[in-house]
Coordinates of C-alpha atoms and ligand atoms in Angstrom, one line a residue:
X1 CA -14.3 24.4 19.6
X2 CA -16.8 26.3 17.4
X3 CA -17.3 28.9 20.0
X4 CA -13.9 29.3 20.5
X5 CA -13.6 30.1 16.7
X6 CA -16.4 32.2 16.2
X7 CA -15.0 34.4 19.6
X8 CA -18.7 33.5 21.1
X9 CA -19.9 31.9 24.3
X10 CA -20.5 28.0 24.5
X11 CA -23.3 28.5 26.0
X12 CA -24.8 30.7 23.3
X13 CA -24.1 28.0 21.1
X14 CA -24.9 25.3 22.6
X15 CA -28.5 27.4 23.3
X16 CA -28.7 28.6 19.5
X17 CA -28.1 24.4 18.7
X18 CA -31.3 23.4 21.3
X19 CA -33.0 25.7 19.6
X20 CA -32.3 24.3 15.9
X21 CA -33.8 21.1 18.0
X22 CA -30.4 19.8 18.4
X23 CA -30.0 18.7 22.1
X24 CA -26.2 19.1 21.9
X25 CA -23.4 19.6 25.4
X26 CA -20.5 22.0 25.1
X27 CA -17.6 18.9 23.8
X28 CA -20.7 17.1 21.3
X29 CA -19.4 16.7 17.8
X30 CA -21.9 18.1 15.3
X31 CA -21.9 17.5 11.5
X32 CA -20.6 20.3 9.1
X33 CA -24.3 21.5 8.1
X34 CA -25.3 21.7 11.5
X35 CA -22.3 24.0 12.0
X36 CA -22.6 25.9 8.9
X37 CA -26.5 26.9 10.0
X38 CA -24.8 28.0 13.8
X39 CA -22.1 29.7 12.0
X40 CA -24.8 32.1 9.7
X41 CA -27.2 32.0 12.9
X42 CA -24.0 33.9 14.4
X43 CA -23.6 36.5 11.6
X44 CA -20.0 35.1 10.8
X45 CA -19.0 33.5 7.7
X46 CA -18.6 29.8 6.9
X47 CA -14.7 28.8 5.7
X48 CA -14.2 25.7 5.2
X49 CA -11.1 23.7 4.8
X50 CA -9.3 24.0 1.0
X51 CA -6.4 22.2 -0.5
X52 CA -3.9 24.9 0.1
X53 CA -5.5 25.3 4.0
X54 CA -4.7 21.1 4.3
X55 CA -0.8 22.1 2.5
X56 CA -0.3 25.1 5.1
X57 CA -0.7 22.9 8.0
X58 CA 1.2 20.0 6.5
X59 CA 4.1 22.3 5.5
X60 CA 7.0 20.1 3.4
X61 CA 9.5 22.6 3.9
X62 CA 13.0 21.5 2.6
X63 CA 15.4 20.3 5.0
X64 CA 18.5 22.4 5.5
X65 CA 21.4 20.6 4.2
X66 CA 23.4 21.1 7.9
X67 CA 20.4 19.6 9.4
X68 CA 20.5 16.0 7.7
X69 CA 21.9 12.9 8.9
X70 CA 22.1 9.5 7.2
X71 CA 19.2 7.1 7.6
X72 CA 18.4 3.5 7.0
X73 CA 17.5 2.6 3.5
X74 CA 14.0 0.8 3.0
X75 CA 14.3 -2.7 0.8
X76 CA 11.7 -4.5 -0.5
X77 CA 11.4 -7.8 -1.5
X78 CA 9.7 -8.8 -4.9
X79 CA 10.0 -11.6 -7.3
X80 CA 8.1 -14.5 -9.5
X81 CA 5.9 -16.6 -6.8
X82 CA 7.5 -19.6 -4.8
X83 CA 10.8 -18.2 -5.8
X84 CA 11.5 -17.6 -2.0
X85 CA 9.9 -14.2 -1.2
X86 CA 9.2 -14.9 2.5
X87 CA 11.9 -17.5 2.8
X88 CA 14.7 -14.7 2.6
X89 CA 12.9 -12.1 4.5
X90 CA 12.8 -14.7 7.4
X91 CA 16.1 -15.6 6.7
X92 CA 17.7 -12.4 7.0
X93 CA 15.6 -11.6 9.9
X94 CA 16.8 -15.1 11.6
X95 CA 20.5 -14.3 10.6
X96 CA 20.6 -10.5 12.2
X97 CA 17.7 -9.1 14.4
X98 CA 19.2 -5.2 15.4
X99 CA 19.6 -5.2 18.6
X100 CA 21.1 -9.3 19.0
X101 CA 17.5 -10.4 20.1
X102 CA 17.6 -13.0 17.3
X103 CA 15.6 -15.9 18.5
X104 CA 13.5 -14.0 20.7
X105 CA 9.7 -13.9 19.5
X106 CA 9.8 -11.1 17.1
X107 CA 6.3 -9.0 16.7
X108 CA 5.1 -9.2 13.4
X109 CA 4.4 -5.9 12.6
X110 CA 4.6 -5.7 8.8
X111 CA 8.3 -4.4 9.0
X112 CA 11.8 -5.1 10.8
X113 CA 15.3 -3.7 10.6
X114 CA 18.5 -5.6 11.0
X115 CA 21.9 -4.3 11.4
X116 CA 24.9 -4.4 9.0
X117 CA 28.4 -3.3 9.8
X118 CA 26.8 -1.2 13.1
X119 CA 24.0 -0.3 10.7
X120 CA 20.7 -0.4 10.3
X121 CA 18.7 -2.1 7.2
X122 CA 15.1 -1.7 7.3
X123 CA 13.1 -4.6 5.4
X124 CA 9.7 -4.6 4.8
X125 CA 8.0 -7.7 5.6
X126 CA 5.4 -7.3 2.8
X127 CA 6.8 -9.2 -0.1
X128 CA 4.9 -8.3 -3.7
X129 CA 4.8 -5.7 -6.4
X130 CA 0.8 -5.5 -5.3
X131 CA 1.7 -4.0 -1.9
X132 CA 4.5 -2.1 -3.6
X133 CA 2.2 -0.2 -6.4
X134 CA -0.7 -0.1 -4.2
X135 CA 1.4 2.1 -1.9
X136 CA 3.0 4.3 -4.6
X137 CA -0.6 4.9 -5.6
X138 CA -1.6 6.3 -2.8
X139 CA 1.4 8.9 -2.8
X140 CA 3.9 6.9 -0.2
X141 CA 7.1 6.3 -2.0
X142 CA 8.4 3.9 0.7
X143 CA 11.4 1.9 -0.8
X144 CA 14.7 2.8 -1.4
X145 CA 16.1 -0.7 -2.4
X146 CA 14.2 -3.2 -3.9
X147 CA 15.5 -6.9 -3.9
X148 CA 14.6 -8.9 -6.7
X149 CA 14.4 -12.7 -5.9
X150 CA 14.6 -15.4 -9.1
X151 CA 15.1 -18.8 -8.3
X152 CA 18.0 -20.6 -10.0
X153 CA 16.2 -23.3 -10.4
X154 CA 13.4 -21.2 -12.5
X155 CA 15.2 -18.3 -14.1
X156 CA 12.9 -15.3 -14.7
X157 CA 9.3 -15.6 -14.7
X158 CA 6.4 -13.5 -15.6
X159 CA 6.4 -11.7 -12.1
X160 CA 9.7 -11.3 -12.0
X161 CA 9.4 -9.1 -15.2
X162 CA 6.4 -7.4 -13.8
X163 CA 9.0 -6.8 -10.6
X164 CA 11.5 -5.1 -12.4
X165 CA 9.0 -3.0 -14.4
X166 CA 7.6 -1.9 -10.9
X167 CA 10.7 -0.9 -9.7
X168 CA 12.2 0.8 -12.9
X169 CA 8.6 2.8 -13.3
X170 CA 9.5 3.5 -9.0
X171 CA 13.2 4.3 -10.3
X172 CA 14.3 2.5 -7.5
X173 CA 17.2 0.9 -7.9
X174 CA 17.6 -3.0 -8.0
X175 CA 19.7 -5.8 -6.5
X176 CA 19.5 -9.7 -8.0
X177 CA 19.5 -12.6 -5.1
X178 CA 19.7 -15.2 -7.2
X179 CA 17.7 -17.8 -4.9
X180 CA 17.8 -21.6 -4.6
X181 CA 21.5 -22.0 -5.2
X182 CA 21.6 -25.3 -3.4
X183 CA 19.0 -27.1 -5.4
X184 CA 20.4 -29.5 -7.6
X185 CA 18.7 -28.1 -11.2
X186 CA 19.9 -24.5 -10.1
X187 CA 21.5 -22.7 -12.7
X188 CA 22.7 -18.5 -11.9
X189 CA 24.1 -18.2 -15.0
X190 CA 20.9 -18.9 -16.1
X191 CA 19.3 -16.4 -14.4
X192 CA 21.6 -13.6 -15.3
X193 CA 22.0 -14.0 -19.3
X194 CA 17.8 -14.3 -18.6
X195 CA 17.3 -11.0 -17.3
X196 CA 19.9 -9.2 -20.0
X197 CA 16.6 -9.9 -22.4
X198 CA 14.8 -7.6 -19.9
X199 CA 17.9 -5.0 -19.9
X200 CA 19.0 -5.7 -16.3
X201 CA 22.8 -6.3 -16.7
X202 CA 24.3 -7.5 -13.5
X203 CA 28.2 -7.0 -12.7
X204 CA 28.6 -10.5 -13.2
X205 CA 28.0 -9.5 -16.9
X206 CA 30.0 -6.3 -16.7
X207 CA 26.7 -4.5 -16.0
X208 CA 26.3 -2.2 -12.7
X209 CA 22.8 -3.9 -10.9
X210 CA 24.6 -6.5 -8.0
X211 CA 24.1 -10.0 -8.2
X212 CA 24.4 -12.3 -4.9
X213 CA 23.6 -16.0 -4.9
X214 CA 21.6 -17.0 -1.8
X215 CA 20.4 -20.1 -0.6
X216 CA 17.5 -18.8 1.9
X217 CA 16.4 -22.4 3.5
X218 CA 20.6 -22.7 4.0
X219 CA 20.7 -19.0 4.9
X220 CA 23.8 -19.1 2.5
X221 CA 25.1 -15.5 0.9
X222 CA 22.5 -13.6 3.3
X223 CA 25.9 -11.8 4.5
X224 CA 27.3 -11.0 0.9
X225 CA 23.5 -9.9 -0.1
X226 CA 23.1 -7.5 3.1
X227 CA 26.9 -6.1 2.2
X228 CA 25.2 -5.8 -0.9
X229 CA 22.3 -3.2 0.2
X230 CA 24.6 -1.4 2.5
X231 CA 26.9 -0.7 -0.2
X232 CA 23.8 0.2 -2.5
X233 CA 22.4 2.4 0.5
X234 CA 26.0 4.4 0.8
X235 CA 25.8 5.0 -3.1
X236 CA 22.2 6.5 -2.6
X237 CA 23.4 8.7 0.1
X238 CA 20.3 8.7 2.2
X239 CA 19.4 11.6 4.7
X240 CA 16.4 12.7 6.6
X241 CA 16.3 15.3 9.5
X242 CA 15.3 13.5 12.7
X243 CA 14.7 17.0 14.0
X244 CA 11.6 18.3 12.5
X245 CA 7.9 16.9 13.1
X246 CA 7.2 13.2 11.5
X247 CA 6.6 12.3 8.3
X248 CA 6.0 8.5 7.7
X249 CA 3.9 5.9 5.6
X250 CA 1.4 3.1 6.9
X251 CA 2.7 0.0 6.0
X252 CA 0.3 -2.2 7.2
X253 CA -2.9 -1.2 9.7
X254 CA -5.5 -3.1 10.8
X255 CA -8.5 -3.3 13.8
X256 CA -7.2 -5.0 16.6
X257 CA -10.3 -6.0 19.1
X258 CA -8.5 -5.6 22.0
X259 CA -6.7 -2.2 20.8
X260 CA -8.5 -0.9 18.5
X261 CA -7.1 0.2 15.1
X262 CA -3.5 0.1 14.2
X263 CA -0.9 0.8 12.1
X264 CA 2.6 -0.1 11.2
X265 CA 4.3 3.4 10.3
X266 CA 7.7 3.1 8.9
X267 CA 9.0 7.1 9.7
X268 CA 10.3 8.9 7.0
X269 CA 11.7 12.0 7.8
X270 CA 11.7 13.7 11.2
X271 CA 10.6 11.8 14.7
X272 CA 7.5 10.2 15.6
X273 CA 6.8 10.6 19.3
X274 CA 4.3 9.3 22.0
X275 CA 1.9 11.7 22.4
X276 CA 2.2 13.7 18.7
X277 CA -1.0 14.1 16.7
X278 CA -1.1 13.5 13.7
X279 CA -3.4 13.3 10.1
X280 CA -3.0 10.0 8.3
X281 CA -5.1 10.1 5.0
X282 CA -8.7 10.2 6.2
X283 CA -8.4 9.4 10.0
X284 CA -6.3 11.3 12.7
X285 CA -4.6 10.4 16.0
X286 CA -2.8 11.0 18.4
X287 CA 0.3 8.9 19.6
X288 CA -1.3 6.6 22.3
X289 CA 2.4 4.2 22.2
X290 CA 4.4 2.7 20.1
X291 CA 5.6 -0.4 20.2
X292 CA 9.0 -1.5 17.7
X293 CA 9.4 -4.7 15.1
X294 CA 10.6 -6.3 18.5
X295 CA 7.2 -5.4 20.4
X296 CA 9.1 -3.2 22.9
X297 CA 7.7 -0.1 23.6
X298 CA 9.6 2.7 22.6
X299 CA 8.9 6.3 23.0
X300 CA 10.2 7.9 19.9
X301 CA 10.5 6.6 16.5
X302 CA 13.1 8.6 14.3
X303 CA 13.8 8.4 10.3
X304 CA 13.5 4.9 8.4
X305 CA 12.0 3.1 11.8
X306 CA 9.2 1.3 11.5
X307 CA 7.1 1.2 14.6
X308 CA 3.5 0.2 15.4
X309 CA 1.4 3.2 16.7
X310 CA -1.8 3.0 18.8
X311 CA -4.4 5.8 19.0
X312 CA -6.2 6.1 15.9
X313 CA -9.2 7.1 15.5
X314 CA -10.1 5.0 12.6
X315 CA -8.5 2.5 10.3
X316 CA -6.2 4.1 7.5
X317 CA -4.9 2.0 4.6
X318 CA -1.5 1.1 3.2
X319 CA 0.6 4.0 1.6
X320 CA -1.4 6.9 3.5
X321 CA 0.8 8.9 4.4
X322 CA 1.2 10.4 8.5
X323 CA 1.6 13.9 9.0
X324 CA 2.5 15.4 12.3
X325 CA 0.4 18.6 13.0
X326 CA 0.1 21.0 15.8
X327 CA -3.8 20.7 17.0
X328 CA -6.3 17.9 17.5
X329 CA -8.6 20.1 15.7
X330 CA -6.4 20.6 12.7
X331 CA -5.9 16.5 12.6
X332 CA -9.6 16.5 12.6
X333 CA -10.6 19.0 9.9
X334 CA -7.5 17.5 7.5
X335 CA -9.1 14.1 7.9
X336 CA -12.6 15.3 8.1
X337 CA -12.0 17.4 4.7
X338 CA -10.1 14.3 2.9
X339 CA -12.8 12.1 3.9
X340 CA -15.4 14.1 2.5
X341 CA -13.4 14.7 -0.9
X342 CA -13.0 11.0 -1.6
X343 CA -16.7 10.6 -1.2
X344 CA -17.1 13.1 -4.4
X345 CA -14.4 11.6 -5.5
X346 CA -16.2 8.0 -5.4
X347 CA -19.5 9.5 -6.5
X348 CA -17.9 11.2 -9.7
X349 CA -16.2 8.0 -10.5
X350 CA -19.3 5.8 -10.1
X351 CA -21.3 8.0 -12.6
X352 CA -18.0 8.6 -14.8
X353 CA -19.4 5.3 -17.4
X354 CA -22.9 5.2 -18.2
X355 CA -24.0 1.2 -19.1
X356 CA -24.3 1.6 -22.6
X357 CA -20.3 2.4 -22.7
X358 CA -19.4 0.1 -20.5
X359 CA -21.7 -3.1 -22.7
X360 CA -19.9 -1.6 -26.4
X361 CA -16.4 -1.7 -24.7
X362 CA -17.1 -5.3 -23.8
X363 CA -18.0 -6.0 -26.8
X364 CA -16.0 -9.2 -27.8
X365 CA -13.6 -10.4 -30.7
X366 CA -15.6 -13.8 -32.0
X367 CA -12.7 -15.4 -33.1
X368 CA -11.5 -16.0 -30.1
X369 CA -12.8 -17.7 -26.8
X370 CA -12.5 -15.9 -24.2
X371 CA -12.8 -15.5 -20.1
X372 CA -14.6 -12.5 -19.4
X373 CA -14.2 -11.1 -16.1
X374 CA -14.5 -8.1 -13.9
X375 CA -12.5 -6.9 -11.4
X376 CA -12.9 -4.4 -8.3
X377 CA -10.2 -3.7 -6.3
X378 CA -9.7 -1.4 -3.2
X379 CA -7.5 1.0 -4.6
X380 CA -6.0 1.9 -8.1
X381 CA -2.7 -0.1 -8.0
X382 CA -3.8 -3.6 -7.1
X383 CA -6.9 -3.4 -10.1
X384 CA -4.0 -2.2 -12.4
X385 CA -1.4 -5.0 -11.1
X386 CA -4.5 -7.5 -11.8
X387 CA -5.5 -6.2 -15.0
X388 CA -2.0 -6.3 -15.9
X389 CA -1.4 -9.9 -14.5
X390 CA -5.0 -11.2 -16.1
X391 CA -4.1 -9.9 -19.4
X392 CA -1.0 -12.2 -19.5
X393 CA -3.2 -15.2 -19.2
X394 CA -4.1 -16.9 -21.8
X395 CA -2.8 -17.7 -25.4
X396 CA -3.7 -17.4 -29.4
X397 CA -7.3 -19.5 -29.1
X398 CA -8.0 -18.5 -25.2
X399 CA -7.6 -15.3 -23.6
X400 CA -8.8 -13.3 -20.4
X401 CA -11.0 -10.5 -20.6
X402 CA -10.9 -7.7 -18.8
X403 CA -14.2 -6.0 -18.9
X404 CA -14.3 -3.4 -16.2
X405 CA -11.8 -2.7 -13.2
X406 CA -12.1 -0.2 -11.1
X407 CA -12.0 1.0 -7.7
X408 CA -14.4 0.2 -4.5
X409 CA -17.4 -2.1 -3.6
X410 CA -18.9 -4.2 -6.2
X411 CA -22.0 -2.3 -7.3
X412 CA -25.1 -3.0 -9.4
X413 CA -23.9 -2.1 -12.1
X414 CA -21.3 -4.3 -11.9
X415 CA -23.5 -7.4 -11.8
X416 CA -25.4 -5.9 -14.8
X417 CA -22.3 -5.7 -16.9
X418 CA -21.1 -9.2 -15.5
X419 CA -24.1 -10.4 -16.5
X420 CA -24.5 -9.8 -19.8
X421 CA -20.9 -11.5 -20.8
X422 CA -21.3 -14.1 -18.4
X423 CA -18.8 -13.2 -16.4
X424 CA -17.6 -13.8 -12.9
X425 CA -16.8 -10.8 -10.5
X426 CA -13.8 -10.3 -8.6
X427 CA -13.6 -8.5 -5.9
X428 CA -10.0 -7.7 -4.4
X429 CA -9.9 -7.1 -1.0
X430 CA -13.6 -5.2 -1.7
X431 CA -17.0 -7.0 -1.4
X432 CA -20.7 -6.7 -3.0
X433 CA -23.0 -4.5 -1.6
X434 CA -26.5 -5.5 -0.4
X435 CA -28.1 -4.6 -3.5
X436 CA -25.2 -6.1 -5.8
X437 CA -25.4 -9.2 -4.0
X438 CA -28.9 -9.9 -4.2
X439 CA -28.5 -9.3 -7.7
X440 CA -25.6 -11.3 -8.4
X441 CA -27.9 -14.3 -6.7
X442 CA -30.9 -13.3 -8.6
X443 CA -29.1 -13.1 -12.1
X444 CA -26.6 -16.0 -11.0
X445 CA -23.4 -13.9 -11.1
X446 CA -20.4 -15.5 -9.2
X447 CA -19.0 -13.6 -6.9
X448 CA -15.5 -14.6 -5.9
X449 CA -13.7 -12.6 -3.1
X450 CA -9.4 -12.9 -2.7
X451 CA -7.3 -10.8 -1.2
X452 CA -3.9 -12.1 -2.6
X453 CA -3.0 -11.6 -6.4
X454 CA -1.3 -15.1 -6.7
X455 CA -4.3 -16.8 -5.9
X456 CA -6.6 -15.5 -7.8
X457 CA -4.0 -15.6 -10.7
X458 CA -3.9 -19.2 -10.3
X459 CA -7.8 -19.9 -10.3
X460 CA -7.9 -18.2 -13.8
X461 CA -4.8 -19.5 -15.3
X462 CA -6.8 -23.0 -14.0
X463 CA -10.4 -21.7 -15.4
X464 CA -8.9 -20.0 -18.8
X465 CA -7.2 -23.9 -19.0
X466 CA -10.1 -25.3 -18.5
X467 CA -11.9 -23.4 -21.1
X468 CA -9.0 -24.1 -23.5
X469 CA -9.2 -28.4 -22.6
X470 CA -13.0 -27.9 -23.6
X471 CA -12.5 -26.3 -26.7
X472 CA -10.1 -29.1 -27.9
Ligands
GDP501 P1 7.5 -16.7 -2.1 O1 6.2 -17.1 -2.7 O2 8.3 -16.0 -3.1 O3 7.3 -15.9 -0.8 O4 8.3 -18.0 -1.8 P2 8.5 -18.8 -0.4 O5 9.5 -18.1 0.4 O6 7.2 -19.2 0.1 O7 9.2 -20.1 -1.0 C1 8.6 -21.0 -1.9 C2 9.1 -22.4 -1.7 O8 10.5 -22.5 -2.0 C3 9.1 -22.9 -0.2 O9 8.7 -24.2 -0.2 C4 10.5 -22.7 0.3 O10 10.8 -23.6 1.3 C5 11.3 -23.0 -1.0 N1 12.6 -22.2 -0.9 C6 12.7 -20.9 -0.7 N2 14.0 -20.6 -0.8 C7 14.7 -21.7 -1.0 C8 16.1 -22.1 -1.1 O11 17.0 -21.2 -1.1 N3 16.4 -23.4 -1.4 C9 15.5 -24.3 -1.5 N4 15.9 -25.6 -1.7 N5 14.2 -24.1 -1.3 C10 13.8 -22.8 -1.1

């Protein structure tokens, strides 16, 4: 490949590599120094890959207007815990799998679509305003719909608020299922005159966001909420041009032993076919097979599909976004060039905060007891959702600290700054590193590891409790 870019011989290259001691064959993958020394050794000039180079291969051009069809709008499903999240996802999915194969096994693959009137709704399965921001942050505006669950029996709670603000900050538009209809306590009205306080006026208060009343244990008003979303989705008008090379976001991915790494890729605009290659944030591909939310294979996956993909090359996260491109060896240097960015990226970040700064801001407010804690999270949404969610905690004579959240493994100097307030570490969905943990044993740290918000929103509601018991 670098002969061929260079216009020289492989085996000149290969020759010049032996005799830079590298004992390399004509298809060996060698590092970017390495090249860069062959490249000069050559007399040519080194280029690498830029920002505009990655946004000429990955060209957005704008869709001709004659060339868009409707598509299948993407709903999410958020709400206060318990208040029936997964109950109405499997509900709908139970009541109408696309294709009549309700019944049948179904594939959890982190996404499904169901049809309405002949067309299709496409749900994903990954209930939570985490998931949600997590994904925004990393660029993949996914959701068209959301669907915001309160119980009737609960009205609105402190993650239903959070809900809404995620989808108003999203400007995504919103419908109310008003969940838990059949229990005896459950009050709608309730619910609606609630959520006027957080300026989300439904029509049964002569305001435009829809309310339905579902029962999702009695699968009850699951038709009147999916007329609901269609009828939402026709107002939004939403098109993409199945014509044109794929665009989609990774939903869910993860390393299979058997297969290796996958992804859930919900299409967004264009067609995803077996055999495309394709960037997806730091790791490339190319289309080994797809398989659909009903584990069928399928061979092409066209706008607001989800699909599962084989034939990564690596593991990407939620929210990267897919990009089809022309060459293997464009895939590679996209990925190869992103990869190396975040490292700086991670570097600058990790030096942004000298000690000192990070000891005065923790400085704490005497009057008060409080639950110091620091928080490291895999990517910029979920430590914001936490710091957010922690902050709520607590009342006038107890109250959760934030010290530090930010982004990646738990470091050193994490356990330093833990230290020093007597705080615990959380680490979401990221762990210590060697030297962090040693020193997290040595300086008795607690390290505590969760990889869903609610839980670790419930063990310091319990410990910030606890604190507030002892106190008394
Ligand atoms: P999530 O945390 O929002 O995903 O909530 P779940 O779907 O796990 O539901 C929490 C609990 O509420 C479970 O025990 C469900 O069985 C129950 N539940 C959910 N929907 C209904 C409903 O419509 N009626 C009744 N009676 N119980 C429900």
């Amino acid at each position: 490949e670098l002969a061929n870019r260079m216009t020289e011989r492989v085996a000149d290259v290969v020759k010049s590599l032996m005799q830079n001691g590298i004992m390399a064959t004509s298809t060996q993958t060698i590092d970017a120094d390495t090249a860069e020394l062959v490249i000069e050794e050559f007399g040519h000039k080194v280029q690498r890959v830029s920002d505009a180079d990655v946004e000429d291969v990955i060209q957005q051009v704008e869709d001709a207007p004659e060339d868009l069809e409707p598509r299948a709008p993407v709903v999410t499903i958020m709400g206060h815990v318990d208040h029936g999240k997964t109950s109405l996802l499997d509900a709908i999915r139970n009541a109408r799998v696309a294709g009549g194969e309700a019944g049948g096994i179904t594939q959890h693959i982190g996404a499904y679509q169901v049809e309405q009137d002949g067309k299709a709704l496409t749900f994903l399965d990954t209930p939570g305003h985490a998931a949600f921001t997590a994904m925004r942050a990393r660029g993949a505006q996914v959701t068209d719909i959301v669907v915001l669950v309160v119980a009737a029996d609960d009205a609105v709670m402190p993650q239903t608020v959070e809900a809404i603000n995620h989808a108003r900050a999203a400007e995504v538009p919103m419908i109310v299922a008003i969940n838990k209809v059949d229990r005896p306590g459950a009050n709608p009205d309730k619910v609606r005159t609630d959520l006027l306080q957080h300026e989300v006026i439904v029509e049964k208060m002569s305001g435009d966001v829809q309310d339905v009343e579902v029962s999702a244990t009695e699968g009850t008003g699951i038709d009147a909420l999916l007329e609901a979303i269609a009828l939402q989705a026709e107002i939004l008008e939403l098109k993409a041009n199945p014509n044109r090379a794929a665009v989609g976001a990774v939903v869910e991915a993860q390393l299979d032993v058997g297969r290796g790494p996958v992804a859930t890729v919900l299409v967004q605009n264009g067609t995803l076919k077996q055999g495309d290659i394709f960037v997806v944030g730091e790791q490339w591909g190319k289309v080994r097979a797809m398989e659909n939310d009903q584990g069928k294979r399928v061979k092409s996956a066209g706008p607001s599909v989800p699909v599962e993909v084989l034939g990564l090359n690596g593991t990407p996260a939620a929210g990267d976004v897919l990009n089809v491109v022309d060459t293997e060896a464009q895939a590679r240097e996209i990925a190869e060039f992103r990869a190396a960015q975040a490292k700086d990226k991670r570097a600058a970040a990790g030096a942004a905060m000298t000690l000192e700064q990070m000891m005065s801001k923790a400085k704490a407010d005497e009057n008060v007891s409080e639950l110091a804690i620091v928080v490291k999270a895999d990517v910029q949404g979920s430590a914001e959702a936490i710091q957010q969610a922690m902050e709520k905690i607590g009342n006038e004579e107890v109250r959760v600290r934030v010290l530090h959240s930010g982004v990646g493994a738990i470091t050193e100097s994490d356990v330093t700054l833990a230290e020093a307030s007597k705080a615990p570490i959380i680490g979401f969905n990221v762990r210590a590193n060697a030297a962090a943990r040693a020193a997290a044993n040595q300086k008795g740290v607690e390290l505590r590891y969760y990889s869903v918000i609610y839980d670790l929103v419930d063990d310091i509601t319990a410990a910030a409790s606890g604190m507030l018991s002892a106190e008394i």
